[in-house]
Coordinates of C-alpha atoms in Angstrom, one line a residue:
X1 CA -99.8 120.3 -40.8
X2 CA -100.7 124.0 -42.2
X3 CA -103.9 123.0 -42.6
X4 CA -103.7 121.9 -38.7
X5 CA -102.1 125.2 -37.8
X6 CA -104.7 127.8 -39.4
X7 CA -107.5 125.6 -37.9
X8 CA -105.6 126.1 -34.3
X9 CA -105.0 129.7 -35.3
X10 CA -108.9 130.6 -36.1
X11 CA -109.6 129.1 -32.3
X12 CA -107.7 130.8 -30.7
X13 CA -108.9 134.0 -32.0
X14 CA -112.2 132.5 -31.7
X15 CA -111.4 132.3 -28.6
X16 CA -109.8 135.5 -27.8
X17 CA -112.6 137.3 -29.3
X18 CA -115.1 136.0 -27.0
X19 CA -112.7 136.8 -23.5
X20 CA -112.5 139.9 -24.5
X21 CA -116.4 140.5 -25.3
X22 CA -116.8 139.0 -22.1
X23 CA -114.3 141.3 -20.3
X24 CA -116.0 144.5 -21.8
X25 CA -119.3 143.1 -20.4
X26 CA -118.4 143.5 -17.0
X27 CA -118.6 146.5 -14.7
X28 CA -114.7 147.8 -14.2
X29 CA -113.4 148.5 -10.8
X30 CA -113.4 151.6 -9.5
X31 CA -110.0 153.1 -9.9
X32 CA -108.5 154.9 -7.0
X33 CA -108.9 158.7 -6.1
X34 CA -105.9 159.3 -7.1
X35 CA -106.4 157.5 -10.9
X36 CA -110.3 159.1 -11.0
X37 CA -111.6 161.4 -13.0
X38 CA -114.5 161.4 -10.1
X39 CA -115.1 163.3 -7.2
X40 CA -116.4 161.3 -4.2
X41 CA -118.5 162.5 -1.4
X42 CA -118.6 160.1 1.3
X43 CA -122.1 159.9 3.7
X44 CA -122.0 159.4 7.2
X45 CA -125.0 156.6 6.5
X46 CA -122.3 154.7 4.6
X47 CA -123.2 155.7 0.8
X48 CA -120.0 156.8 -1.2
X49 CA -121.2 158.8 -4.3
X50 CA -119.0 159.8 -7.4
X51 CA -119.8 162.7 -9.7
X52 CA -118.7 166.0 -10.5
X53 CA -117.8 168.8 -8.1
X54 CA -119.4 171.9 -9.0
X55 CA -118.6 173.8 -5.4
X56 CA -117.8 173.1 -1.8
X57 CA -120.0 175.8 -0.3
X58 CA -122.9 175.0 -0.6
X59 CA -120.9 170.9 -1.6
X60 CA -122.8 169.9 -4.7
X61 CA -122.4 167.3 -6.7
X62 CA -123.1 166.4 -10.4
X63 CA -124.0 162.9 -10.6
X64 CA -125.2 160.3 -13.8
X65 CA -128.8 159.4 -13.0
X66 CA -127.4 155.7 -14.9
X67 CA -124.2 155.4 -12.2
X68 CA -127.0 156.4 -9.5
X69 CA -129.2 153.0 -10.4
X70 CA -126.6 150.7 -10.8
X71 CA -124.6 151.9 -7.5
X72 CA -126.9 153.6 -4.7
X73 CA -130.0 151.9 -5.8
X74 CA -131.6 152.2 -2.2
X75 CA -130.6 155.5 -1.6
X76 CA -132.2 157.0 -5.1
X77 CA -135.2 155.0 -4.3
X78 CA -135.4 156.2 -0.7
X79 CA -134.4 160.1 -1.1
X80 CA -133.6 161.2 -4.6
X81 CA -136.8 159.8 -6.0
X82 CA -139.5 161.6 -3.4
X83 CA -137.7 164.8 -3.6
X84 CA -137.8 164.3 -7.7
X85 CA -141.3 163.8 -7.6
X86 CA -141.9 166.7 -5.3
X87 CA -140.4 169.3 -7.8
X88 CA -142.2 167.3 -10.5
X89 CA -145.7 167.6 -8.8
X90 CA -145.3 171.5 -8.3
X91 CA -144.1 172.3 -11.3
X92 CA -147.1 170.3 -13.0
X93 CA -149.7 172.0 -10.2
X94 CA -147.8 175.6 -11.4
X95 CA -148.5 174.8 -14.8
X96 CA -152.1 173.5 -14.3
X97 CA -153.3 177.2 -13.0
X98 CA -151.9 178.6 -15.8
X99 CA -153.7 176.6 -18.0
X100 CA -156.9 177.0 -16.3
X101 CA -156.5 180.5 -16.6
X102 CA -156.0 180.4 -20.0
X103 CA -159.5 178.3 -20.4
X104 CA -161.4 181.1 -18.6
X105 CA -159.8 183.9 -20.9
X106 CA -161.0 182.0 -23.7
X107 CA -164.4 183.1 -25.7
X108 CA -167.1 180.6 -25.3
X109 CA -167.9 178.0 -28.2
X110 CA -170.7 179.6 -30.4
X111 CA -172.9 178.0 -33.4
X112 CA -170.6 176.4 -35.4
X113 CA -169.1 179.2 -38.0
X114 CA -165.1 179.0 -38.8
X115 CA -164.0 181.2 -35.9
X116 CA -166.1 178.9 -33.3
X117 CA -164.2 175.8 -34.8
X118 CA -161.0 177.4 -34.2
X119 CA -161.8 178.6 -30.8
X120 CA -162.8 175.3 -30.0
X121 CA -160.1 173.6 -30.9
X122 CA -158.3 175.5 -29.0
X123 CA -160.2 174.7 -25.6
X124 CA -160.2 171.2 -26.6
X125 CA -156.0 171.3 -26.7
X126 CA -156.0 172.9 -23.3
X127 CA -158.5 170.5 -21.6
X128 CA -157.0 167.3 -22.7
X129 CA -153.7 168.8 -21.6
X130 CA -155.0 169.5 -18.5
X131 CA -156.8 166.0 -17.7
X132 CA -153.5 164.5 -18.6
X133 CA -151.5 166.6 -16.1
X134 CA -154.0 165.3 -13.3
X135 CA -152.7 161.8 -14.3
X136 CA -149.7 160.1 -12.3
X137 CA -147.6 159.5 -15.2
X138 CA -144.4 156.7 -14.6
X139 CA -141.6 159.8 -13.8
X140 CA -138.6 159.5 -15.8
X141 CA -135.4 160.0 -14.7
X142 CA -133.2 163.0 -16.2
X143 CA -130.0 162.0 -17.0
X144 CA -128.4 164.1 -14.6
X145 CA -129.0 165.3 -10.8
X146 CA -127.3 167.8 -8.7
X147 CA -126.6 166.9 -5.2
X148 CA -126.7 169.2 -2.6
X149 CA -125.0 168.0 0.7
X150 CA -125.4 169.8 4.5
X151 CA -122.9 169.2 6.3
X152 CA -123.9 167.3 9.1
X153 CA -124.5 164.3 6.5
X154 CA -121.0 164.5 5.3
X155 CA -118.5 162.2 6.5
X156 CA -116.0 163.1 4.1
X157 CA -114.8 164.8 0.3
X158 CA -112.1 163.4 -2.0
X159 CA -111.4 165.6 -4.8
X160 CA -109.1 165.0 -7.8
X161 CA -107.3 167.8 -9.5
X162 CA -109.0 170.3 -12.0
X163 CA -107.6 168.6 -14.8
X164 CA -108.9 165.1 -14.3
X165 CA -112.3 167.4 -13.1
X166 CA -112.6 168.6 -16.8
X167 CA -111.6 164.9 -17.8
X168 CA -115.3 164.1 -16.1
X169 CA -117.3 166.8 -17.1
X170 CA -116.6 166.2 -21.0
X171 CA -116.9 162.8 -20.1
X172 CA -120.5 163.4 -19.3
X173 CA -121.7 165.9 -21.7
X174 CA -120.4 163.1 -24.4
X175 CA -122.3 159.7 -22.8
X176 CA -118.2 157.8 -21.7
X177 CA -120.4 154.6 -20.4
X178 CA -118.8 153.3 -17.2
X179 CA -116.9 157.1 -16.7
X180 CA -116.8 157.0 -12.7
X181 CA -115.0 153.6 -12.8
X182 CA -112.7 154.3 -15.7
X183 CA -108.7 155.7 -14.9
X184 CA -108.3 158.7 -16.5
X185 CA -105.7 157.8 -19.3
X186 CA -108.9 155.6 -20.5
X187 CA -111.4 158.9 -20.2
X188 CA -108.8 161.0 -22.4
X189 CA -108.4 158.2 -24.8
X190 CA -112.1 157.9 -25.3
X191 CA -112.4 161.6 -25.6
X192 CA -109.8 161.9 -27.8
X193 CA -111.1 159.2 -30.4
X194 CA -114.2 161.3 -30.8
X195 CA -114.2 163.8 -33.9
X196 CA -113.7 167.2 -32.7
X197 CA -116.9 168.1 -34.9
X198 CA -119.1 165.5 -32.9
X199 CA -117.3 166.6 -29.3
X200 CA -120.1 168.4 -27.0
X201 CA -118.2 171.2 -24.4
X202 CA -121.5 172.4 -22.9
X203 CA -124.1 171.5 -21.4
X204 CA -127.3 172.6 -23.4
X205 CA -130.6 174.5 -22.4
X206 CA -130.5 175.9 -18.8
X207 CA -128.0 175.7 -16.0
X208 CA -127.6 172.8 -13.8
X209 CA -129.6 173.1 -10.8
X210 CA -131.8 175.5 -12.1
X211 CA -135.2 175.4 -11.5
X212 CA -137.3 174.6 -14.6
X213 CA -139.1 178.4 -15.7
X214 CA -142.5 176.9 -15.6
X215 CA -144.3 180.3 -17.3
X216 CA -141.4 179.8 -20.1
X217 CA -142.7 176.0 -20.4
X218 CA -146.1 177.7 -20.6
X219 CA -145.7 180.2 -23.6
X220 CA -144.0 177.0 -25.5
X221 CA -147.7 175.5 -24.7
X222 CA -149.4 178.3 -26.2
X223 CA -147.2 178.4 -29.6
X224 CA -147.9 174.6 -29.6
X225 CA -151.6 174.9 -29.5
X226 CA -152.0 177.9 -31.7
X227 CA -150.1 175.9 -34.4
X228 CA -152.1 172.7 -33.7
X229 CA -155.4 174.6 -34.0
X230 CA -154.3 176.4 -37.2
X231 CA -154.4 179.9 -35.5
X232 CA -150.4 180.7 -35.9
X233 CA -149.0 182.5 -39.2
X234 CA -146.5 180.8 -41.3
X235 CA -144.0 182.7 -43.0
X236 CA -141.0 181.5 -45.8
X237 CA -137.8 183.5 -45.4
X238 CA -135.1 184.2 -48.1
X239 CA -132.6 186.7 -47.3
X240 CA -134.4 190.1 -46.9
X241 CA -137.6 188.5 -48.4
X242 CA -140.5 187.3 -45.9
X243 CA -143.8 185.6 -47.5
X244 CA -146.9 183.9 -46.5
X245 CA -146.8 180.1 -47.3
X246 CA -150.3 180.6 -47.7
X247 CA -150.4 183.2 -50.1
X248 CA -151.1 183.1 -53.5
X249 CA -147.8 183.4 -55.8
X250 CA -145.5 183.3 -53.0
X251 CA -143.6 180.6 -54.3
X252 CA -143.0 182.3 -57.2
X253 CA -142.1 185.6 -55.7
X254 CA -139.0 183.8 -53.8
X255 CA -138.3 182.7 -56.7
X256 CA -137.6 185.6 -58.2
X257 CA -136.3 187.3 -55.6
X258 CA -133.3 184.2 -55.7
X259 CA -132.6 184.7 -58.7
X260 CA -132.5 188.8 -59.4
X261 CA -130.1 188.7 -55.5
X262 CA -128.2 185.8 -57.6
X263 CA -127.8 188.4 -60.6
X264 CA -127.4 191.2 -58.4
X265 CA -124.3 189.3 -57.0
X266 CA -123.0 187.6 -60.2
X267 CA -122.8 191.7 -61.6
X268 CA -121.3 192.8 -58.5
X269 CA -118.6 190.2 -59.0
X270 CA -118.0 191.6 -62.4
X271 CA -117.7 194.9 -61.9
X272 CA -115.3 194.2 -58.9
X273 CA -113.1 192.0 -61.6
X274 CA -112.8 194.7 -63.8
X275 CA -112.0 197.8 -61.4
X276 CA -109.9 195.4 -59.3
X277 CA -111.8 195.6 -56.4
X278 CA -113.4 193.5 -53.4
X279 CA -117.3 193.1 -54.2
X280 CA -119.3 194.7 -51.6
X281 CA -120.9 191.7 -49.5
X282 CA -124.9 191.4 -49.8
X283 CA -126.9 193.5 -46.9
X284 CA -127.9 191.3 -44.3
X285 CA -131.7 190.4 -43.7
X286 CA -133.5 193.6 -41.8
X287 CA -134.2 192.0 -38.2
X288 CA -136.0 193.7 -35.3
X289 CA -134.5 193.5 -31.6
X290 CA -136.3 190.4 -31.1
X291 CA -135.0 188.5 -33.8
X292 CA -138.2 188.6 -36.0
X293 CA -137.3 190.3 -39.4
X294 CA -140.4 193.2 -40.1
X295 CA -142.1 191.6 -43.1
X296 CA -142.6 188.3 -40.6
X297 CA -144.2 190.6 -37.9
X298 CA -146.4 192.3 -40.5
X299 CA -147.5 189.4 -41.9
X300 CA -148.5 188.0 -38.4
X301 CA -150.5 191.6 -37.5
X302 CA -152.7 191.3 -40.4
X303 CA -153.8 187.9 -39.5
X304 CA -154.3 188.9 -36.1
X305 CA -151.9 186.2 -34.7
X306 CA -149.7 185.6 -31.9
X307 CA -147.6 182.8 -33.0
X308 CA -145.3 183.0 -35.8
X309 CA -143.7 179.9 -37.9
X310 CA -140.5 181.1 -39.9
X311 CA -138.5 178.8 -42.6
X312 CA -135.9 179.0 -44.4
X313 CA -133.0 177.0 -45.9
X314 CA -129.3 177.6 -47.2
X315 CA -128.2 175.5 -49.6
X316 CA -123.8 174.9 -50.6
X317 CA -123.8 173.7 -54.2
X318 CA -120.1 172.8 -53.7
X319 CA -121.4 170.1 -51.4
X320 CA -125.0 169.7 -52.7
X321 CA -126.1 170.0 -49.2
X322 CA -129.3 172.1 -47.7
X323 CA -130.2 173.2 -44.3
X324 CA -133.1 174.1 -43.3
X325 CA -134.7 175.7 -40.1
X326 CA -138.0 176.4 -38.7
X327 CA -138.5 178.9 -35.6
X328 CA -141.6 179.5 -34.0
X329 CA -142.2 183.3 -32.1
X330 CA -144.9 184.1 -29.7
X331 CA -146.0 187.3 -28.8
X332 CA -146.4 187.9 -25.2
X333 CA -147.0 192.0 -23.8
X334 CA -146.3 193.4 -27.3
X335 CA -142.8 191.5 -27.7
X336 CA -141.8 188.4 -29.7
X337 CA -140.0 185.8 -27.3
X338 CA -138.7 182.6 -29.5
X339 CA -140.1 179.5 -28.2
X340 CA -137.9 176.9 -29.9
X341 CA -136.3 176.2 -32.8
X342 CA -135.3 172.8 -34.6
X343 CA -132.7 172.4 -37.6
X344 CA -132.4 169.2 -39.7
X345 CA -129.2 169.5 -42.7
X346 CA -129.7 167.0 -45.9
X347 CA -127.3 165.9 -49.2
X348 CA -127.8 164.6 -52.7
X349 CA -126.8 161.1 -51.0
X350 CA -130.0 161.1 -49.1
X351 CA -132.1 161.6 -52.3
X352 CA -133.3 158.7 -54.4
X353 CA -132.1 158.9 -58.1
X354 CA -135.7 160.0 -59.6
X355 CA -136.7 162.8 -56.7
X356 CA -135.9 165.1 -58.9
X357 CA -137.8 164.1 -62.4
X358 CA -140.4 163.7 -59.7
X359 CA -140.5 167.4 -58.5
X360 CA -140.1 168.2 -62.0
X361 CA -143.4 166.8 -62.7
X362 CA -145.6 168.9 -60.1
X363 CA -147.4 171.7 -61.2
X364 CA -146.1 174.2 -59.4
X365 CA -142.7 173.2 -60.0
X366 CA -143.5 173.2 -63.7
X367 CA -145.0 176.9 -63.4
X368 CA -141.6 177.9 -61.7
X369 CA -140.2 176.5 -64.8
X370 CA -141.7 178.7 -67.5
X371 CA -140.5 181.6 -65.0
X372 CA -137.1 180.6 -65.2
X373 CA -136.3 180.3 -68.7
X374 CA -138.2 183.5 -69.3
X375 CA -135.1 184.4 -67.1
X376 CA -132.6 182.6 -69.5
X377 CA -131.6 179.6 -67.6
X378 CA -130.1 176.9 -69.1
X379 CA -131.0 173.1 -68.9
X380 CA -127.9 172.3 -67.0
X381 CA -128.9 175.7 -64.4
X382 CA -132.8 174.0 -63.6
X383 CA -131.9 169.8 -63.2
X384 CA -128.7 171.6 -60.8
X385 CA -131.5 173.4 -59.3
X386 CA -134.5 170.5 -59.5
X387 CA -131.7 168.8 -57.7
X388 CA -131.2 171.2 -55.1
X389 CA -134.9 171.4 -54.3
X390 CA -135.1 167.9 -54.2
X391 CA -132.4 168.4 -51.3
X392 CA -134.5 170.9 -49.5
X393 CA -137.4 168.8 -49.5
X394 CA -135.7 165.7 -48.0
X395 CA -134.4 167.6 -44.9
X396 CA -137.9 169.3 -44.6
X397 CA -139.5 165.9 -44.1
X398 CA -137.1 165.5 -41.6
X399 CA -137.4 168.9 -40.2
X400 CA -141.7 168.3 -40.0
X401 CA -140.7 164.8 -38.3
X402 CA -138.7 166.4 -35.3
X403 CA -141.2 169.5 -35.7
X404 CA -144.3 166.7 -35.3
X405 CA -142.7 165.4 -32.0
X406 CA -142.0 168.6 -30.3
X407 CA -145.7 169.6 -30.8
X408 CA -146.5 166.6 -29.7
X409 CA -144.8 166.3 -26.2
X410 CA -145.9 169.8 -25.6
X411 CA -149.4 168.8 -26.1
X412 CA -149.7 165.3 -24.4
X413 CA -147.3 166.6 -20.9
X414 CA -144.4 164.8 -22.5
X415 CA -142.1 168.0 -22.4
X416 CA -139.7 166.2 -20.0
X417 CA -136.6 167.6 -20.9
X418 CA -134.3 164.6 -19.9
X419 CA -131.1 167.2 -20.4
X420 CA -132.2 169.7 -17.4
X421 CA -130.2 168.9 -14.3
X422 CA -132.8 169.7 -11.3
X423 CA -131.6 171.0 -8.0
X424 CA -132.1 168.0 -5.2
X425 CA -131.5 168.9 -1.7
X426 CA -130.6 166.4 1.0
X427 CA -131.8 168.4 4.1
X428 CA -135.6 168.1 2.6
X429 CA -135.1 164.4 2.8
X430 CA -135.3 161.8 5.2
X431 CA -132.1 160.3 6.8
X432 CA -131.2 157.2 4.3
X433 CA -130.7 153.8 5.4
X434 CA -126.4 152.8 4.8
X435 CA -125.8 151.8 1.2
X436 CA -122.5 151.3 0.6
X437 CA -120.9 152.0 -2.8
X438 CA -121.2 148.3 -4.7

């Protein structure tokens, strides 16, 4: 009879399970205004679209491009797409002059020597860029759009209070799937079961509705091919210290700089102890207006570059953990502007047991050696810090991978940046045809 029982038992959670998978597939009902976390504008043509409220005046409306398809299918296909493609088309045409401009600035291709190669390489980058922007690539939807309304195609707005407003807008910014048809309790529940670490409050890059800065998009082009073509100087920064990764002994020179600022602090801590005072707090890196610290832009001047590569990495040895950061500078009219900049973190966990016997065993590592025990450190101090750099390496890799890929999409017109929100305006459309909210 137990036996009969536990078999019933596993059934009917068998069974259980699966109604509830199958409940959670399914589309949920749109909840009343008065339970949504939605703002709905109604259209006169029939099509009832939820979002989020930004103003009344102009009456704009921030709507998922994913509720969009699945809801007013015909009406994204019929307006929203043709006035997408529009701003796309003259934003690429913009961008197309700018590059053609830039191909008639550039010297022409002599014999082959090493500046020649470079220069063209260069021309090379720009051209295929160019013949790719004359291509009508699939367009790809962002995945969000503001709506702007006139009002003669406004039948009616339903608002819902400010605080089921914010419900929608961090409901957004953290991907709630379903958000415009959940009630509100649900949306705070979901919110709320995210870490506050891992929350997003803002929306990233520029505004919503802004258009895109197609001249910024530009200079990103120009740092992208100058890195690409080998023309951009690449500098390694540690605290105050800025060096060449190309230079002979840099490596080495970090090095020491590390560990006399590592001495420099361990006697300030010492001296503090015994007089009973606060240690004084190292000086902060040097840094010009423009973010670039002096040695960097040096560096860059006597190469004769316009794009500058800067790395560096903090590591916590009270977590074994390492992050590292790359920015890349162009100079534009005497001034360095930042073009982007990616950060990847790593942590003994993500390192395989012999990475650091490994690193060990490279030559420069083992030069680096000899230079720190002519400094006195112990066996214990270099596998602690063999260890370390093994940590630093992994989250470079990872740091060149995301590096890799933002070249990349600069170079091939895959810049899309599916987080900007463009602008879309209904009264540069044609009148829809009804399609009511499913």
């Amino acid at each position: 009879m137990c036996r009969h029982a536990a078999l019933l038992l596993q059934l009917l959670l068998i069974q259980c399970c699966q109604a509830t998978f199958a409940v959670t597939q399914q589309s949920p009902t749109a909840p009343p205004i008065r339970d949504s976390v939605a703002d709905r504008v109604l259209l006169k043509n029939g099509a009832t679209l939820r979002g989020l409220l930004v103003s009344e005046r102009p009456l704009r409306l921030l709507v998922r491009s994913e509720w969009l398809t699945e809801h007013c299918p015909q009406l994204l296909a019929d307006e929203l797409l043709p006035l997408l493609s529009k701003t796309n088309n003259e934003s690429r045409e913009a961008l197309r002059l700018l590059l053609q401009q830039e191909l008639r600035s550039q010297p022409a291709v002599q014999p082959a020597n090493g500046v020649a190669d470079i220069d063209a390489a260069r021309r090379a980058l720009l051209q295929d860029l160019l013949e790719r922007l004359a291509q009508a690539d699939p367009m790809q939807l962002p995945d969000w759009i503001l709506l702007e309304f006139p009002r003669f195609r406004v039948q009616r707005l339903e608002q819902v209070t400010d605080q089921r407003r914010q419900l929608c807008r961090l409901g957004m910014l953290n991907r709630i799937p379903q958000l415009e048809q959940l009630p509100s309790k649900t949306v705070q529940r979901q919110l709320e079961a995210i870490p506050a670490a891992q929350r997003i409050n803002v929306f990233q890059g520029q505004p919503p509705g802004q258009a895109q800065d197609v001249s910024l998009l530009f200079e990103k082009i120009l740092a992208a091919v100058d890195i690409r073509s080998g023309t951009a100087s690449r500098v390694i920064q540690s605290g105050p210290v800025c060096v060449d990764e190309a230079a002979p002994g840099s490596i080495s020179r970090l090095f020491q700089q590390a560990f006399q600022q590592n001495f420099q602090t361990t006697l300030n801590e010492l001296l503090a102890e015994a007089s009973g005072t606060a240690p004084t707090p190292p000086a902060p890196a040097p840094l010009a207006a423009d973010g670039v610290p002096p040695e960097a832009a040096a560096v860059a001047l006597r190469q004769g570059s316009r794009t500058l590569v800067i790395s560096s990495s903090v590591t916590d040895l009270s977590t074994g953990s390492a992050i590292v950061s790359r920015r890349v500078f162009l100079q534009r009219d005497g001034e360095w502007r930042q073009q982007f900049a990616l950060q990847e973190q790593a942590t003994l966990k993500d390192v395989p047991a012999d990475r650091a016997q490994q690193l060990a065993e490279d030559p420069q590592i083992k030069d680096l050696t000899q230079i720190a025990e002519t400094f006195g450190l112990s066996g214990d101090q270099l596998q602690t810090a063999l260890g370390m750099g093994s940590v630093v390496q992994t989250a470079l890799a990872r740091l060149q991978a995301g590096f890799d890929e933002q070249l990349q999409a600069l170079l091939t017109a895959r810049w899309t940046d599916k987080s900007a929100i463009p602008l879309l305006r209904f009264e540069e459309s044609v009148t829809a045809r009804p399609a009511p909210e499913k």
